PDB file of C-alpha atoms in Angstrom:
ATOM      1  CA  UNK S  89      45.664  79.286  90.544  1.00 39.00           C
ATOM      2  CA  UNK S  90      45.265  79.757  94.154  1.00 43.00           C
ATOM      3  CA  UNK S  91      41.809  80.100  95.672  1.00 43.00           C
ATOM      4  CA  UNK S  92      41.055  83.217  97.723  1.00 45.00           C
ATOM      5  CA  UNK S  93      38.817  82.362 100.591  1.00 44.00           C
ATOM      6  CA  UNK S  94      37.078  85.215 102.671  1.00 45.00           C
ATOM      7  CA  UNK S  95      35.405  83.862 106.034  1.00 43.00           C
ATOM      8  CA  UNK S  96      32.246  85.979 106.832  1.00 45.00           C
ATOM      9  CA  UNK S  97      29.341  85.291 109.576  1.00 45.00           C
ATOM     10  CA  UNK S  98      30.401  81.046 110.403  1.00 49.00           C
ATOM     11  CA  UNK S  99      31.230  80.286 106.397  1.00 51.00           C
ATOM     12  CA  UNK S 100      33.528  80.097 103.817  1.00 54.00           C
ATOM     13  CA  UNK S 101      33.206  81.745 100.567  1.00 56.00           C
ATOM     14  CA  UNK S 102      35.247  80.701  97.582  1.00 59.00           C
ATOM     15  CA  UNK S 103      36.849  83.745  95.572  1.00 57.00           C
ATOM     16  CA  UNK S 104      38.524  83.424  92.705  1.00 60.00           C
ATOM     17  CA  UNK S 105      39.791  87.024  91.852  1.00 57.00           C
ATOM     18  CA  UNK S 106      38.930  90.649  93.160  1.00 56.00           C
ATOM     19  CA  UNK S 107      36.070  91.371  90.929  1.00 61.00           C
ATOM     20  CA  UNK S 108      34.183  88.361  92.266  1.00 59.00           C
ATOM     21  CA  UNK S 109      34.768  89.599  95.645  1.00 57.00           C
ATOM     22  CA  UNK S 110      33.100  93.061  94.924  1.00 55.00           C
ATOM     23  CA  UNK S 111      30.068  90.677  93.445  1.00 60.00           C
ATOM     24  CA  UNK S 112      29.318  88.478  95.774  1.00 55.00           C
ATOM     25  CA  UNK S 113      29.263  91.418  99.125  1.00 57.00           C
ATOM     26  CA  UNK S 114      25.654  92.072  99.033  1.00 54.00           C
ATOM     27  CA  UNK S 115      25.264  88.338  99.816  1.00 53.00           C
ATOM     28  CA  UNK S 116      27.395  87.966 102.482  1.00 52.00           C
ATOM     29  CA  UNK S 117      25.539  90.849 104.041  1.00 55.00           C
ATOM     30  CA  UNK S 118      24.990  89.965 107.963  1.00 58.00           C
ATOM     31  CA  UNK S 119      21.732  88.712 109.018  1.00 64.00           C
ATOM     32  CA  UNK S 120      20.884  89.226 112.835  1.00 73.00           C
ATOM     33  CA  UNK S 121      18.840  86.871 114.557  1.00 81.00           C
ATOM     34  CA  UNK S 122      15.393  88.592 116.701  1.00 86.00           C
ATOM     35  CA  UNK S 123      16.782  89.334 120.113  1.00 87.00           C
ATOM     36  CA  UNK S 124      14.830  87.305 123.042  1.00 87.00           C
ATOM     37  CA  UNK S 125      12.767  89.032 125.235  1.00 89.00           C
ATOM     38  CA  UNK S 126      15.247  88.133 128.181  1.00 90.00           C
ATOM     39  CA  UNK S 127      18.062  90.065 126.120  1.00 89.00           C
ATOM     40  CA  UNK S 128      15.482  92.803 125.726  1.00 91.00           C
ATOM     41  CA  UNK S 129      14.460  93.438 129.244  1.00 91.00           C
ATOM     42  CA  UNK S 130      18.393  93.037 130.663  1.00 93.00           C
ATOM     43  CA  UNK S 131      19.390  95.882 128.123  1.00 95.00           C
ATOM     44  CA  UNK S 132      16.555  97.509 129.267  1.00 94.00           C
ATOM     45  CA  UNK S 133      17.465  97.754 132.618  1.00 95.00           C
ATOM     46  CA  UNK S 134      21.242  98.909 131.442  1.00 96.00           C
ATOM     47  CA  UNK S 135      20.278 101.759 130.081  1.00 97.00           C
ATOM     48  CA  UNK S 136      18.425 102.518 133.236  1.00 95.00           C
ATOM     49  CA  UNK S 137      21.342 101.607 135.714  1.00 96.00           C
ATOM     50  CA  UNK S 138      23.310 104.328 133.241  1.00 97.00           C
ATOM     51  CA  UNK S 139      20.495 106.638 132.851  1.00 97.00           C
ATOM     52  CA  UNK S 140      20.292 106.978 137.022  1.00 96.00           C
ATOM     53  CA  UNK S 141      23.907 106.965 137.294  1.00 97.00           C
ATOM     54  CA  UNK S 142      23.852 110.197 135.237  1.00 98.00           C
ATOM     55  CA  UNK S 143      21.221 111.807 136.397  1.00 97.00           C
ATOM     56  CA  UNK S 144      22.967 111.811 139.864  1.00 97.00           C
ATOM     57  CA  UNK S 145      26.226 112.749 138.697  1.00 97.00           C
ATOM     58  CA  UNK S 146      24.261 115.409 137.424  1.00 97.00           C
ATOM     59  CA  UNK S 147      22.669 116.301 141.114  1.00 97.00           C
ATOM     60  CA  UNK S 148      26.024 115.865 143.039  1.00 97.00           C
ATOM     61  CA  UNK S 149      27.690 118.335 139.849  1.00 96.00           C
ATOM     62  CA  UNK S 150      30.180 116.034 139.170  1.00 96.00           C
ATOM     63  CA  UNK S 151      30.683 116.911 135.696  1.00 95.00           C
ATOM     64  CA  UNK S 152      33.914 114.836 134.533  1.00 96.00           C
ATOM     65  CA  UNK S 153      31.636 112.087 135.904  1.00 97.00           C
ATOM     66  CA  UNK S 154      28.408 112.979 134.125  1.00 96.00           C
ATOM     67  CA  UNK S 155      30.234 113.965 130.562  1.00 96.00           C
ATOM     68  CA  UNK S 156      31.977 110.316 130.901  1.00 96.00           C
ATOM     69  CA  UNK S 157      28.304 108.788 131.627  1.00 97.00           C
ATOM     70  CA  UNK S 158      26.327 110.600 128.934  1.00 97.00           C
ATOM     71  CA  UNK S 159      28.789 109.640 125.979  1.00 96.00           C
ATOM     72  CA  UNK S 160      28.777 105.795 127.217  1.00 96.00           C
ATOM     73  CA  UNK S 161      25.300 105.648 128.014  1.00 98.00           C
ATOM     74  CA  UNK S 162      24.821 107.009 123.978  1.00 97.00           C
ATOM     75  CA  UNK S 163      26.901 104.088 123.126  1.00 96.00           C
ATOM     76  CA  UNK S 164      24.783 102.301 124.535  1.00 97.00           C
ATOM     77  CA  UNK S 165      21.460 103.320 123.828  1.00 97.00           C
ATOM     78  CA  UNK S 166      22.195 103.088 119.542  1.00 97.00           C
ATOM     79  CA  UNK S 167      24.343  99.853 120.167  1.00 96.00           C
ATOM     80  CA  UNK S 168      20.836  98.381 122.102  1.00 97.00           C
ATOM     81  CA  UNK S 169      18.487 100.010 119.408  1.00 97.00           C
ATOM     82  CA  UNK S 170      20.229  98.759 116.840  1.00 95.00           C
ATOM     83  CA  UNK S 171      20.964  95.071 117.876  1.00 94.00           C
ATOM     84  CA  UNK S 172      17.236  95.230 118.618  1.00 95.00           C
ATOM     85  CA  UNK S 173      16.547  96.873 114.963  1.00 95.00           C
ATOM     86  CA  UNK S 174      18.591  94.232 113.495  1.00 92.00           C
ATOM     87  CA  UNK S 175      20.554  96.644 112.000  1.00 91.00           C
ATOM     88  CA  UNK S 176      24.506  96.853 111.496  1.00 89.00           C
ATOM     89  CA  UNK S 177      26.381 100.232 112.829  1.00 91.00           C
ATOM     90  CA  UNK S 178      29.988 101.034 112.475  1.00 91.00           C
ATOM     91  CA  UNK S 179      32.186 101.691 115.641  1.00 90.00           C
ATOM     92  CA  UNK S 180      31.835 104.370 117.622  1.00 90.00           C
ATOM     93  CA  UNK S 181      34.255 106.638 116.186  1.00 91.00           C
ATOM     94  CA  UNK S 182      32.048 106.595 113.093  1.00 93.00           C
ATOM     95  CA  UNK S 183      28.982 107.367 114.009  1.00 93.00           C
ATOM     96  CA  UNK S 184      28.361 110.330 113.175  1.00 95.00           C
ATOM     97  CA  UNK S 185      29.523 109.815 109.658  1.00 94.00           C
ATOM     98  CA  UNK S 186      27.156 106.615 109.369  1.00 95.00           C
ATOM     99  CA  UNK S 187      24.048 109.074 109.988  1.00 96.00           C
ATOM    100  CA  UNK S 188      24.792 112.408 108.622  1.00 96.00           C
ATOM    101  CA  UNK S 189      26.822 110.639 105.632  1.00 95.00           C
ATOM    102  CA  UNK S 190      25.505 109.673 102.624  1.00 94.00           C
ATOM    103  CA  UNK S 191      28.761 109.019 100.828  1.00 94.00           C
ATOM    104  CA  UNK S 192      30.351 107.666 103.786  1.00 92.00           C
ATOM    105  CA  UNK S 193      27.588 104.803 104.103  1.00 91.00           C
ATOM    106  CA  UNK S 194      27.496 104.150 100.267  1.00 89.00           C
ATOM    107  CA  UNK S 195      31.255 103.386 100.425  1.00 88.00           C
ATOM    108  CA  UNK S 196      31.181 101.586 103.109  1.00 85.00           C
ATOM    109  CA  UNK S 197      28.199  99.550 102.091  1.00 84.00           C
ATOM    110  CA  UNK S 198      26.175 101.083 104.942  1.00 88.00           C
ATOM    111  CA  UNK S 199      22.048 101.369 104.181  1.00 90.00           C
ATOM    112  CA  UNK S 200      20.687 104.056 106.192  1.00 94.00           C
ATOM    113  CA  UNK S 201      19.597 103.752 109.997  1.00 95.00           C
ATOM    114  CA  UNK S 202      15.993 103.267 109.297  1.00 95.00           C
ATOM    115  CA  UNK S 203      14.303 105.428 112.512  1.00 97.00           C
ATOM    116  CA  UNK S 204      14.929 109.097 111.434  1.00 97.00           C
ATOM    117  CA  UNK S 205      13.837 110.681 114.407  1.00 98.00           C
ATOM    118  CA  UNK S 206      15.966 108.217 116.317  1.00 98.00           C
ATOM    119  CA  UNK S 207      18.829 109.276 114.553  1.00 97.00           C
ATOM    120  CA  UNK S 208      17.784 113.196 114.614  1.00 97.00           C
ATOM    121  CA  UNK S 209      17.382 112.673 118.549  1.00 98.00           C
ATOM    122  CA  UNK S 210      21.146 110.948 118.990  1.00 98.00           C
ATOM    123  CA  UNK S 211      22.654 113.159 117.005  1.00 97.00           C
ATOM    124  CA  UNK S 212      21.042 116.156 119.292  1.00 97.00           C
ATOM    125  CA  UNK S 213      22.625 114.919 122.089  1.00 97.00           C
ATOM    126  CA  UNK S 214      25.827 113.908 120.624  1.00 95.00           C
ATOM    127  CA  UNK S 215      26.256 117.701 119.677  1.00 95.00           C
ATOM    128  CA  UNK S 216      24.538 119.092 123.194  1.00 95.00           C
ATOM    129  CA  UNK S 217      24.872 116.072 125.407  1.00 94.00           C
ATOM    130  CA  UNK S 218      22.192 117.654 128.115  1.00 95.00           C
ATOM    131  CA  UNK S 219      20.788 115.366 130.584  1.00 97.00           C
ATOM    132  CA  UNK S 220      16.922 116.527 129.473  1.00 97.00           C
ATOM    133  CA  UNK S 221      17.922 115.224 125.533  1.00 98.00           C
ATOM    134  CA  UNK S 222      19.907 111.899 126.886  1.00 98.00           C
ATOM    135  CA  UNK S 223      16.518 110.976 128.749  1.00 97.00           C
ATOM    136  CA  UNK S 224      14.451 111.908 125.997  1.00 97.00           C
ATOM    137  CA  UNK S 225      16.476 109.517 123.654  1.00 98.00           C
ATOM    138  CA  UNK S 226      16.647 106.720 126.326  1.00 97.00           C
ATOM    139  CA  UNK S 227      12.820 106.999 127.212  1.00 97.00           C
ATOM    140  CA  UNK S 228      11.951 106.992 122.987  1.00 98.00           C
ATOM    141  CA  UNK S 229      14.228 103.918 123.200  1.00 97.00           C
ATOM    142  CA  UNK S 230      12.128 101.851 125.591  1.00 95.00           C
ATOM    143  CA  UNK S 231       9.067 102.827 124.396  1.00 96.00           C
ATOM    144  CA  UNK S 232      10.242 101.294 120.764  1.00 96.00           C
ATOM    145  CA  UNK S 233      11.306  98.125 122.472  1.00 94.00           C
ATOM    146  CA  UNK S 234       7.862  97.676 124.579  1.00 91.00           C
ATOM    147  CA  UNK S 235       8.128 100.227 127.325  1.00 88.00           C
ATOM    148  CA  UNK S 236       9.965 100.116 130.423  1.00 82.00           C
ATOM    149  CA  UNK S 237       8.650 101.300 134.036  1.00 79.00           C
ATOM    150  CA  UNK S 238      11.447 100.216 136.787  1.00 76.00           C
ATOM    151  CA  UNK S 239       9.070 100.384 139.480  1.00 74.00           C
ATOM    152  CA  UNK S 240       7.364  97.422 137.926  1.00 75.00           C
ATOM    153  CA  UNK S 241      10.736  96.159 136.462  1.00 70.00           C
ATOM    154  CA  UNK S 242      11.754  92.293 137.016  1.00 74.00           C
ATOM    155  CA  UNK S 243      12.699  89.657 134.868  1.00 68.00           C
ATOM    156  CA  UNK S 244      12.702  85.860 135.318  1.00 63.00           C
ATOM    157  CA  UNK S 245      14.478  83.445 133.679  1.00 55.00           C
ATOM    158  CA  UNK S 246      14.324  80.074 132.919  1.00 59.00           C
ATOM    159  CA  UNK S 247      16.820  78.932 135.306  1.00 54.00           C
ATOM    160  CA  UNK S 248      15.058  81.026 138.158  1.00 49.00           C
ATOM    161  CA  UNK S 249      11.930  78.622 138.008  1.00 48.00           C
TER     162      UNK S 249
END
């Protein structure tokens, strides 16, 4: 008999036949390492660089601009509060699905974004993308990752020593 071998997260998994397969996916399950605070603090600051970008696309009314800003800097902000969550998302195309979904997730072996009022928020904006719900989202962002004030913002690595 041939051996089956699925490669998931840096190892090899021996399968012997389908059914094993649908037995062994809970374990293989990814497992995301705790971001650094470096990592924290850069993504930080990119949702900032986005979130001013918008806002004056939004002054100068530039609105293929500002629609093309607001749907990336979304991407951005649950990609970031995710990663930082430790929590796996599917692409962007199924988003929405992922958190309005409960049948969707359960098939696709999704558990449930665990901040509900995260998901209530991005899910606003997703339907009304309106620069006053894209801040509140980004600002309820930061303040779950430690807070983020730009005039105060600056980050140091170890290399800059």
């Amino acid at each position: 008999k041939r051996q089956i071998m699925i490669l998931t997260i840096g190892r090899q998994v021996p399968i012997k036949n389908f059914e094993e397969i649908i037995e062994i996916m809970p374990q293989l399950k990814k497992k995301f390492k705790k971001k650094s605070r470096l990592w924290i603090e850069l993504e930080k600051y990119a949702l900032w660089d986005l979130l001013d970008s918008l806002r004056v696309a939004e002054r100068s009314n530039d609105r293929e601009t500002a629609s093309l800003l607001s749907f990336n800097l979304l991407s951005r902000a649950i990609d970031t509060y995710a990663k930082f969550l430790r929590v796996e998302i599917p692409g962007i195309s199924k988003l929405k699905l992922f958190l309005t979904n409960e049948k969707f997730r359960k098939e696709y072996r999704f558990e449930e974004f665990p901040d509900k009022k995260f998901s209530l928020m991005f899910l606003r904006c997703l339907n009304n993308p309106k620069l006053k719900y894209i801040e509140g989202l980004v600002h309820y962002v930061w303040n779950k990752m430690g807070g983020f004030d730009i005039s105060k913002w600056n980050v140091r690595s170890k290399s800059c020593r």
